[in-house]
Tab-separated table of C-alpha atoms in Angstrom:
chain	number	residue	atom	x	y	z
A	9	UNK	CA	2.879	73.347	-46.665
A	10	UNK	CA	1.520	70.048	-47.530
A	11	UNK	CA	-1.435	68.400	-45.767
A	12	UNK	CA	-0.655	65.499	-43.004
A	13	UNK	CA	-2.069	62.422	-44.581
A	14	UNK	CA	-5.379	61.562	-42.915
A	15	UNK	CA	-6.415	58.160	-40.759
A	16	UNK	CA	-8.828	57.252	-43.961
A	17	UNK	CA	-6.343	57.796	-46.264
A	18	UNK	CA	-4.028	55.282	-44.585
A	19	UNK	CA	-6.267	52.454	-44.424
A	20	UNK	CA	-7.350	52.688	-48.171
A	21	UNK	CA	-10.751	54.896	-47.930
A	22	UNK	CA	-9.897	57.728	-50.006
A	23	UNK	CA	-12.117	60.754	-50.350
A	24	UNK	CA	-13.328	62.267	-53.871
A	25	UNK	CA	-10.266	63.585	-55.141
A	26	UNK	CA	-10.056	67.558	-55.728
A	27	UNK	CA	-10.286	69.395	-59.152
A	28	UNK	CA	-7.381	68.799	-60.494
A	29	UNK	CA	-6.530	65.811	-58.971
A	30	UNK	CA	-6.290	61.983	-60.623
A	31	UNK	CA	-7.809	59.075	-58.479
A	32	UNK	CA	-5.469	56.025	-58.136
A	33	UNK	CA	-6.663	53.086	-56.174
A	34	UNK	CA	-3.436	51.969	-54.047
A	35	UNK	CA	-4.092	48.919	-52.312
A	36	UNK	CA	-1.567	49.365	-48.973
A	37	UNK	CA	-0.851	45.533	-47.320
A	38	UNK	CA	-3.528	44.552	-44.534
A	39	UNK	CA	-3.282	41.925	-41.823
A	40	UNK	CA	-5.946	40.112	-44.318
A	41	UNK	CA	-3.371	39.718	-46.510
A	42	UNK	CA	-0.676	38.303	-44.361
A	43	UNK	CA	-3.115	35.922	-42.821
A	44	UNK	CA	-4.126	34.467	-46.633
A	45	UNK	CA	-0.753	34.584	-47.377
A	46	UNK	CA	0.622	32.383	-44.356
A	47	UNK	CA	-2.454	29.892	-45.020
A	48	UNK	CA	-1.376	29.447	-48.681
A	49	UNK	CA	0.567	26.212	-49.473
A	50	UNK	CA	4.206	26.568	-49.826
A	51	UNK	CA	5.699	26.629	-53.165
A	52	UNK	CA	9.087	25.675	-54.204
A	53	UNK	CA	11.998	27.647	-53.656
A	54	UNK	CA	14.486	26.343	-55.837
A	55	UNK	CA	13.414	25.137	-59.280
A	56	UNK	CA	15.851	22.923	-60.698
A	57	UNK	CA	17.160	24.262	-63.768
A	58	UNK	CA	18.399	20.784	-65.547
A	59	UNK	CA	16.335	18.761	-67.813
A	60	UNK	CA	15.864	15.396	-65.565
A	61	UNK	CA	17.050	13.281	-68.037
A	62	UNK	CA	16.593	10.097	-65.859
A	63	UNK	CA	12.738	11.134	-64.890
A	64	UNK	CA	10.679	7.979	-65.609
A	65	UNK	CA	6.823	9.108	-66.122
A	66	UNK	CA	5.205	6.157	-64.365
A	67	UNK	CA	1.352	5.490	-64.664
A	68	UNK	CA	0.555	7.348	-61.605
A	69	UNK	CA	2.643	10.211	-62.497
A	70	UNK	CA	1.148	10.397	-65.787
A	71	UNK	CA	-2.475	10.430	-64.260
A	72	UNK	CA	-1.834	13.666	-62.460
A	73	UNK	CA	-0.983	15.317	-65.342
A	74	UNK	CA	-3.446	18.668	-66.186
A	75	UNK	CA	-5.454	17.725	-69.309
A	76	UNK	CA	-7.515	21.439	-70.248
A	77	UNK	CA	-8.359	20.323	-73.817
A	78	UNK	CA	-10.239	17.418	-72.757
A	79	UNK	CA	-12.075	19.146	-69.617
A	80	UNK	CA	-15.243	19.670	-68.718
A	81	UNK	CA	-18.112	21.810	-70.459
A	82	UNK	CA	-17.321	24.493	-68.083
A	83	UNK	CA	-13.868	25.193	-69.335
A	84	UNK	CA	-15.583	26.256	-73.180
A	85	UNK	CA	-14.101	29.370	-74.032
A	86	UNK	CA	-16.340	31.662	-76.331
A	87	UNK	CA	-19.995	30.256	-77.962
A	88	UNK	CA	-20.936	26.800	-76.884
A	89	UNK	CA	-21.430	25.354	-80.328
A	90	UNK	CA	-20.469	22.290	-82.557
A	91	UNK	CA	-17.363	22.564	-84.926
A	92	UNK	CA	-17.397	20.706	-87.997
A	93	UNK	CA	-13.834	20.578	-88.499
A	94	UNK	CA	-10.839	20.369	-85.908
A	95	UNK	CA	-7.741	18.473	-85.866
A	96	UNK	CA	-4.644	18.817	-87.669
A	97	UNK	CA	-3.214	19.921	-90.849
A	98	UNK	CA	0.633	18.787	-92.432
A	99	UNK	CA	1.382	15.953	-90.578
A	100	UNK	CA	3.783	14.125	-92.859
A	101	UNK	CA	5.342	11.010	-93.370
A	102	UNK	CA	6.346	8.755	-95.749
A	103	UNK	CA	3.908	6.781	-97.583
A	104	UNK	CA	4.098	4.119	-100.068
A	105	UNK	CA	1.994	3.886	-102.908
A	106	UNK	CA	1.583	1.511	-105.889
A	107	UNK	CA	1.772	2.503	-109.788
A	108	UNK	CA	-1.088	1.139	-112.512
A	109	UNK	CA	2.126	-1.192	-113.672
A	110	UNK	CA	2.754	-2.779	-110.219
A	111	UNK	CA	5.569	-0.584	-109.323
A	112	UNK	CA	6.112	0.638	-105.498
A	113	UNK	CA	6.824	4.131	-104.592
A	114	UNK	CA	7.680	5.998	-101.208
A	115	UNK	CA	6.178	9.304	-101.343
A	116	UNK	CA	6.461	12.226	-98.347
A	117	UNK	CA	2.838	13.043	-97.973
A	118	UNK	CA	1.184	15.415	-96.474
A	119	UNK	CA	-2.204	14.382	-94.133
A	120	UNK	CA	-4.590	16.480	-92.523
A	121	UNK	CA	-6.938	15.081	-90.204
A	122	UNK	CA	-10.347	16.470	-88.690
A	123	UNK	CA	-13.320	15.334	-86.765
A	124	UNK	CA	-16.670	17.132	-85.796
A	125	UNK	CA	-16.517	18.247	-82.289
A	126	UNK	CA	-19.895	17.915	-79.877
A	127	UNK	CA	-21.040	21.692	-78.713
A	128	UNK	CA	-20.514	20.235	-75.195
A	129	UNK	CA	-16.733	19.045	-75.468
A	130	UNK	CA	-14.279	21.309	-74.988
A	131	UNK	CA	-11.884	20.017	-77.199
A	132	UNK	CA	-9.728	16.129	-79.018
A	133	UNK	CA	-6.840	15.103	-78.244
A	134	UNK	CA	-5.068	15.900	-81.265
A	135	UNK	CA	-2.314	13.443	-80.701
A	136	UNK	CA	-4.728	10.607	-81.245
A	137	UNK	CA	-5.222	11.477	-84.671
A	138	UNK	CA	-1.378	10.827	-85.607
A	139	UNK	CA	-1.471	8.028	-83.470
A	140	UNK	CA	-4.159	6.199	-84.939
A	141	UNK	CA	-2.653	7.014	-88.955
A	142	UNK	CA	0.718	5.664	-87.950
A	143	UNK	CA	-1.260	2.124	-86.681
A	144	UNK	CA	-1.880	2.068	-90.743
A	145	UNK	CA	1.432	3.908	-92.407
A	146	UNK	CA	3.176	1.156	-93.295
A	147	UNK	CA	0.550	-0.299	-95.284
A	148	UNK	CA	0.497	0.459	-98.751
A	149	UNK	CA	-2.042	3.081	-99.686
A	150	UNK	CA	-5.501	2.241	-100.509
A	151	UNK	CA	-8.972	4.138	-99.776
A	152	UNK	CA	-9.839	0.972	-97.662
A	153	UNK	CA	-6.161	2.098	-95.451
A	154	UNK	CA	-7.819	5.612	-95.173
A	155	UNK	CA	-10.953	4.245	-94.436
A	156	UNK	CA	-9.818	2.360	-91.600
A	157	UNK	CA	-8.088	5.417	-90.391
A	158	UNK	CA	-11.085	6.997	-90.667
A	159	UNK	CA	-12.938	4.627	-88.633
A	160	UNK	CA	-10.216	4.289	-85.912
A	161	UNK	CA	-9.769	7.776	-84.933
A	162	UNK	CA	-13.734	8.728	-85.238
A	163	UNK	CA	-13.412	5.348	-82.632
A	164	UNK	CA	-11.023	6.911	-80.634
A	165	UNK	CA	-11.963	10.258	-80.494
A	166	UNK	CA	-15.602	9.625	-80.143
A	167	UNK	CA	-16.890	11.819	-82.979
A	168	UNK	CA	-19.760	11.448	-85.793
A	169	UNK	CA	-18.225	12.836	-88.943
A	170	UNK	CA	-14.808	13.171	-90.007
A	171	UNK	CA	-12.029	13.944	-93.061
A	172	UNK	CA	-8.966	13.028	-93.684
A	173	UNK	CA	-6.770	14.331	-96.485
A	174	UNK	CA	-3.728	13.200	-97.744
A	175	UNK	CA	-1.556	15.410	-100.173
A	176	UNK	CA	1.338	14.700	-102.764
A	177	UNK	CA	3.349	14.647	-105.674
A	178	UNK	CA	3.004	11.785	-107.938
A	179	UNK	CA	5.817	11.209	-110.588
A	180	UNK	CA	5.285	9.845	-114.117
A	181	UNK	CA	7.544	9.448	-116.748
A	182	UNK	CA	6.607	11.604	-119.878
A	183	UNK	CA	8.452	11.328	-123.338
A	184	UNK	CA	9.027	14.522	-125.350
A	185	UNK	CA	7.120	15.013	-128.387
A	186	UNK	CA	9.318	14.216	-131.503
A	187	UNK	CA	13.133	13.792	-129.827
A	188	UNK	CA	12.798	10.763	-127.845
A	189	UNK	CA	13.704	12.340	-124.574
A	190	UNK	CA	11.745	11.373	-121.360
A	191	UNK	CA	11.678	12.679	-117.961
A	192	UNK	CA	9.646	12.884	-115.003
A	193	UNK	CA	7.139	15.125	-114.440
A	194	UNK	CA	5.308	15.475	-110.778
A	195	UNK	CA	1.651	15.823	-110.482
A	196	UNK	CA	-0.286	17.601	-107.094
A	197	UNK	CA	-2.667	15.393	-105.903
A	198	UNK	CA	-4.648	15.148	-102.927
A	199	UNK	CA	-7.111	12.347	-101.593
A	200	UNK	CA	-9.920	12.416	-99.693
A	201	UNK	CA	-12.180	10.443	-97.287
A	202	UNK	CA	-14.813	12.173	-96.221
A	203	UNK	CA	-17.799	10.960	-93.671
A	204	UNK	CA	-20.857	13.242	-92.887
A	205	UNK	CA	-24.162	12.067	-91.787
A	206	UNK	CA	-23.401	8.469	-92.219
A	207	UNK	CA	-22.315	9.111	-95.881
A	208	UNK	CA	-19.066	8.376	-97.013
A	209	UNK	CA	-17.417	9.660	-100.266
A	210	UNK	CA	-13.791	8.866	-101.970
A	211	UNK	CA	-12.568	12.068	-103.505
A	212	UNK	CA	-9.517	12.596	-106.064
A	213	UNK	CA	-8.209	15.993	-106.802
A	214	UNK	CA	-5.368	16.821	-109.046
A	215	UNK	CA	-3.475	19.569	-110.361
A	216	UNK	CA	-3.116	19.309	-114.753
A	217	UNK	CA	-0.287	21.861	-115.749
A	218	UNK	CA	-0.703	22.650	-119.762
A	219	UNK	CA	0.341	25.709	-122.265
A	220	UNK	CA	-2.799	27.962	-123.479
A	221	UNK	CA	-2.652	29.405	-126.672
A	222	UNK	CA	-5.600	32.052	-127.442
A	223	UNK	CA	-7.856	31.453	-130.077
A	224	UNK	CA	-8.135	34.943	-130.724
A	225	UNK	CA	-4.764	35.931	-130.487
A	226	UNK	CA	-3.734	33.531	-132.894
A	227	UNK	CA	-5.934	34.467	-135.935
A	228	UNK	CA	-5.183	38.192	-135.908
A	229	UNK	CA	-1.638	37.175	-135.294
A	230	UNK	CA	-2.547	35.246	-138.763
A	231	UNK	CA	-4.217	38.351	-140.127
A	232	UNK	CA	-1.468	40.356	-139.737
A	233	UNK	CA	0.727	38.099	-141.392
A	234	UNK	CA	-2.005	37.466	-144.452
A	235	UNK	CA	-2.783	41.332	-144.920
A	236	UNK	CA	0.093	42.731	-144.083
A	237	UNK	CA	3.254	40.503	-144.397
A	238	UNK	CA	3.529	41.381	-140.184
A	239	UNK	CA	5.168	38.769	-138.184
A	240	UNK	CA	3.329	38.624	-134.891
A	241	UNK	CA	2.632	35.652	-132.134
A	242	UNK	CA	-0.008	34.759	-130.436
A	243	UNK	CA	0.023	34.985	-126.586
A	244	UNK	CA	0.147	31.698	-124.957
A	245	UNK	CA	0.415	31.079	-121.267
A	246	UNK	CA	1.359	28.195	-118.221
A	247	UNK	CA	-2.252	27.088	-117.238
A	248	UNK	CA	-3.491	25.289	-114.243
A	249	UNK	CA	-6.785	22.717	-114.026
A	250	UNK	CA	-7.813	21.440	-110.653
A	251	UNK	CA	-9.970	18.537	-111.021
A	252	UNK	CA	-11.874	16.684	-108.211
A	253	UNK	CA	-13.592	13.840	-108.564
A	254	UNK	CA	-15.530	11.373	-106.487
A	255	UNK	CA	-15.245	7.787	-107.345
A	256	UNK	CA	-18.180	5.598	-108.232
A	257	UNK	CA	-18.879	2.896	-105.692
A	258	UNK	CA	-18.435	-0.791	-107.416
A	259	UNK	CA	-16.468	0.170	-110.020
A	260	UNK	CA	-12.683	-0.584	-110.992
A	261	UNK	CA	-9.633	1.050	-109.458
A	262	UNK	CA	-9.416	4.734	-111.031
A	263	UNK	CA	-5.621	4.846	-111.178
A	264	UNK	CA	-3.492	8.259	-110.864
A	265	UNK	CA	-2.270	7.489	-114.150
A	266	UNK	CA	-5.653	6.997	-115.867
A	267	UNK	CA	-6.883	10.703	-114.914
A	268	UNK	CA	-3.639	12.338	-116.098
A	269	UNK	CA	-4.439	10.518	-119.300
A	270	UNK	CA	-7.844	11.465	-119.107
A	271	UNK	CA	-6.755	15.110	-119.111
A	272	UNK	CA	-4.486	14.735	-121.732
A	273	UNK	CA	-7.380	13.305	-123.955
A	274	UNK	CA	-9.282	16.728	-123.038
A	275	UNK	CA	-6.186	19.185	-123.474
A	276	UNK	CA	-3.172	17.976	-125.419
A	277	UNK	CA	-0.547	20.897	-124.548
A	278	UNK	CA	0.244	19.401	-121.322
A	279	UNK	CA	3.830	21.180	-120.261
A	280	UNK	CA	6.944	19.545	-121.627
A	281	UNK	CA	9.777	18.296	-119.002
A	282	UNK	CA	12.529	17.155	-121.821
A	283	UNK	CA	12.485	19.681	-124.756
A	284	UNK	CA	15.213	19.711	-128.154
A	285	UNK	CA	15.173	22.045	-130.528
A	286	UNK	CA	12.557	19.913	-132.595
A	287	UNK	CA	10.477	18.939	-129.318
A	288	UNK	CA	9.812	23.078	-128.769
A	289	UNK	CA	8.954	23.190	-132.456
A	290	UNK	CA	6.668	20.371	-132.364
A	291	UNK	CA	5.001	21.981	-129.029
A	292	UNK	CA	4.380	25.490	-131.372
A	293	UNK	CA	2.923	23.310	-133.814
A	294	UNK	CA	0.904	21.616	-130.918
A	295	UNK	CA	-0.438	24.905	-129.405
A	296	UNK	CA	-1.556	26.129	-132.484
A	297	UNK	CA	-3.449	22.953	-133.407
A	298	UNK	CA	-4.809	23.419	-129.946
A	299	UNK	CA	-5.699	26.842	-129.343
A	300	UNK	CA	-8.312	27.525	-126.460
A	301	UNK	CA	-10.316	29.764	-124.385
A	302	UNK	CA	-10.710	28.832	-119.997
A	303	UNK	CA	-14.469	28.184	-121.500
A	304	UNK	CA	-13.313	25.488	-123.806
A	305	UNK	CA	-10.493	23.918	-121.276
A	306	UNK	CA	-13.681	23.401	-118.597
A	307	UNK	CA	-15.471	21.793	-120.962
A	308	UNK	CA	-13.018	19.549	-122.340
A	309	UNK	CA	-12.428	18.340	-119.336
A	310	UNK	CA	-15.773	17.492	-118.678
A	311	UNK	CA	-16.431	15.921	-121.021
A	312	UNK	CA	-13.608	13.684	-120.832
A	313	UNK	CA	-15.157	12.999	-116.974
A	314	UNK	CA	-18.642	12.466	-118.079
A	315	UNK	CA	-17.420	9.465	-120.084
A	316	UNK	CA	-15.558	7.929	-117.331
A	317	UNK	CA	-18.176	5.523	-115.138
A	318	UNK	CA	-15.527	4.996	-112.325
A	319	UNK	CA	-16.733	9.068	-111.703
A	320	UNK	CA	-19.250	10.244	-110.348
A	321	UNK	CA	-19.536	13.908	-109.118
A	322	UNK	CA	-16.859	16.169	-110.462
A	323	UNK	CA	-15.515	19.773	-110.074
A	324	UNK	CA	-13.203	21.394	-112.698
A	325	UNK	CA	-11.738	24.640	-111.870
A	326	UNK	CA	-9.007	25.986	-114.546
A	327	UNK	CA	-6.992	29.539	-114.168
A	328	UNK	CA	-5.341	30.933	-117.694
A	329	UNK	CA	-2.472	33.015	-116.365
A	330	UNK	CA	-2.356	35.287	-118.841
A	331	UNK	CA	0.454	36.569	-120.852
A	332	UNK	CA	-1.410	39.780	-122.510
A	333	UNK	CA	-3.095	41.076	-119.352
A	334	UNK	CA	-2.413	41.783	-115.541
A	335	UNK	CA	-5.150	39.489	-114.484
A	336	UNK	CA	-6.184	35.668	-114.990
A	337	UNK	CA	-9.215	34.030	-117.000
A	338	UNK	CA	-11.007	31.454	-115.052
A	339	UNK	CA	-13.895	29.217	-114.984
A	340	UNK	CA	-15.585	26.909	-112.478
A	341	UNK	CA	-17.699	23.381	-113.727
A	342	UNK	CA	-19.680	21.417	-111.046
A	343	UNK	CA	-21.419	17.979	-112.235
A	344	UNK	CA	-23.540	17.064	-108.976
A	345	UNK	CA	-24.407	17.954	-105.336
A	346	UNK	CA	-20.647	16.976	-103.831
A	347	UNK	CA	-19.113	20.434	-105.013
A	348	UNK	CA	-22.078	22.916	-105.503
A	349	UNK	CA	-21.359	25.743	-103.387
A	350	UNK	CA	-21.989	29.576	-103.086
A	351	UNK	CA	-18.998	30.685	-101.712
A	352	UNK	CA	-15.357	29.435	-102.750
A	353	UNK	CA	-12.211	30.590	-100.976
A	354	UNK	CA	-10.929	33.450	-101.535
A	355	UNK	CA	-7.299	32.256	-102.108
A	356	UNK	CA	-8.982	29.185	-104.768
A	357	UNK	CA	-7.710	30.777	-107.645
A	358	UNK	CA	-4.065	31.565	-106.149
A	359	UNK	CA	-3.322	28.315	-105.039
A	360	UNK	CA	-3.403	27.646	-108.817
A	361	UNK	CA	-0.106	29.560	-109.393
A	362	UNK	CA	1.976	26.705	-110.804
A	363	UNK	CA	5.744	27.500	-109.815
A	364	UNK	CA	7.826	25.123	-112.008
């Protein structure tokens, strides 16, 4: 027969449970409760369920409205320390930009936006950033437009140092090597503003796409054929060269077109867009002429930079995406303090992969 509950069980005081037994904690409704319950404001019963499409936020109205991310220090949520970066990343809109011959392009670009952020705020408004980059959209690009940006959000948002980024693909017209053929091929670049204790820098980076033929591979592909009347190739591969560079302050405009030139100077077996039978037989002829280790192709490049006094720091990273193994060759050149680092990314070399 089972035990009559007891007085203390009824009001909540259990006793030590027996063996055997597993100790819930039932909270049973008190007259506490209905007296904090009938003291607590009343909420709405019925929610309306259609969007008010004639609701006019009026100044008053929009003054009531919560704002967490820009509350006070008590709000901070984990350690109470200062962020370098925060803001926001793909924001995109059309942009136009002018050619080194005077021509006018719209381009979809990509911007990403950041500011420092004070241990003791809780958080920016990230909507300010936009804001404050579509004030200056419509003017043709310049680093003095991104500048301005620069200054107008730090303005607005009340910050010390801050980035912004702006990413995209830059088309130039490229004739093939012996038909007479052109077409267009698009270049990944990205500029920078970048402000940190009271310095400012101007930073270009772009992506150089260009065919690898080994120098190795290619003489005992040679050997082969000399000793042994063998036909054999050498392996060649798609290769990738991110160069960043910051721009020397008082010099002349360093022009989109001028770098892609300047990389062509350094490595000639840029990849072809419009190719004939006697364009991909010019390109063999070209790779051989050319052949080159990821060693060489970092120091091609910078040496083509060094020369170039509208440069000033520089970075070259380059990725050989190898035909003959499962891996990739790579190699990393730094001229000066802007990109001397310990770490790098761990996804650098990946976001190489050149998909045509």
């Amino acid at each position: 027969m089972k035990p009559c509950p007891t007085i203390s069980k009824i009001k909540g005081i259990r006793p030590a449970p027996l063996k055997g037994e597993i100790a819930v904690n039932i909270h049973l409704p008190s007259m506490d409760d209905a007296e904090s319950n009938a003291e607590a404001p009343d909420e709405p019963q019925d929610l309306s369920r259609t969007y008010a499409q004639d609701f006019v936020a009026d100044a008053d109205y929009i003054r009531s409205l919560p704002d967490l991310q820009n509350g006070p220090t008590s709000l901070i949520r984990g350690a109470q320390k200062f962020i370098q970066h925060v803001g926001i990343s793909n924001f995109r809109l059309p942009i136009q930009f002018e050619t080194r011959d005077s021509d006018s392009l719209v381009l979809e670009t990509s911007v990403t936006g950041s500011v420092s952020l004070d241990a003791e705020k809780k958080g920016i408004n990230m909507s300010r950033i936009m804001r404050t980059f579509y004030r200056q959209a419509k003017e043709t690009f310049s680093f003095d437009v991104m500048a301005r940006t620069l200054d107008d959000y730090k303005t607005d948002l009340e910050s010390f140092d801050a980035r912004l980024q702006m990413r995209l693909s830059f088309p130039m017209q490229v004739r093939s090597l012996r038909s007479g053929l052109s077409g267009f091929q698009y270049y990944n670049i990205a500029l920078e503003v970048v402000e940190r204790a009271g310095q400012r820098h101007k930073i270009v980076h772009l992506d150089y796409v260009y065919s690898s033929t080994c120098p190795c591979s290619l003489e005992l592909s040679e050997h082969a054929r000399r000793q042994r009347g063998q036909l054999a190739t050498p392996h060649s591969q798609r290769s990738v060269a991110r160069i960043s560079v910051v721009l020397a302050e008082g010099q002349p405009r360093l022009w989109f077109e001028d770098l892609v030139e300047l990389c062509r100077k350094a490595v000639a077996t840029e990849t072809q867009v419009m190719v004939k039978r006697e364009d991909e037989q010019a390109f063999a002829e070209l790779n051989a002429a050319n052949p080159i280790f990821v060693e060489d192709a970092a120091r091609l490049f910078c040496e083509q930079l060094q020369g170039d006094p509208r440069i000033g720091d520089f970075r070259v990273i380059a990725s050989h995406q190898e035909s003959l193994h499962s891996h990739d060759a790579i190699s990393v050149l730094t001229e000066g303090a802007t990109f001397a680092q310990t770490s790098m990314d761990p996804s650098t070399f990946a976001s190489l992969f050149h998909v045509g």
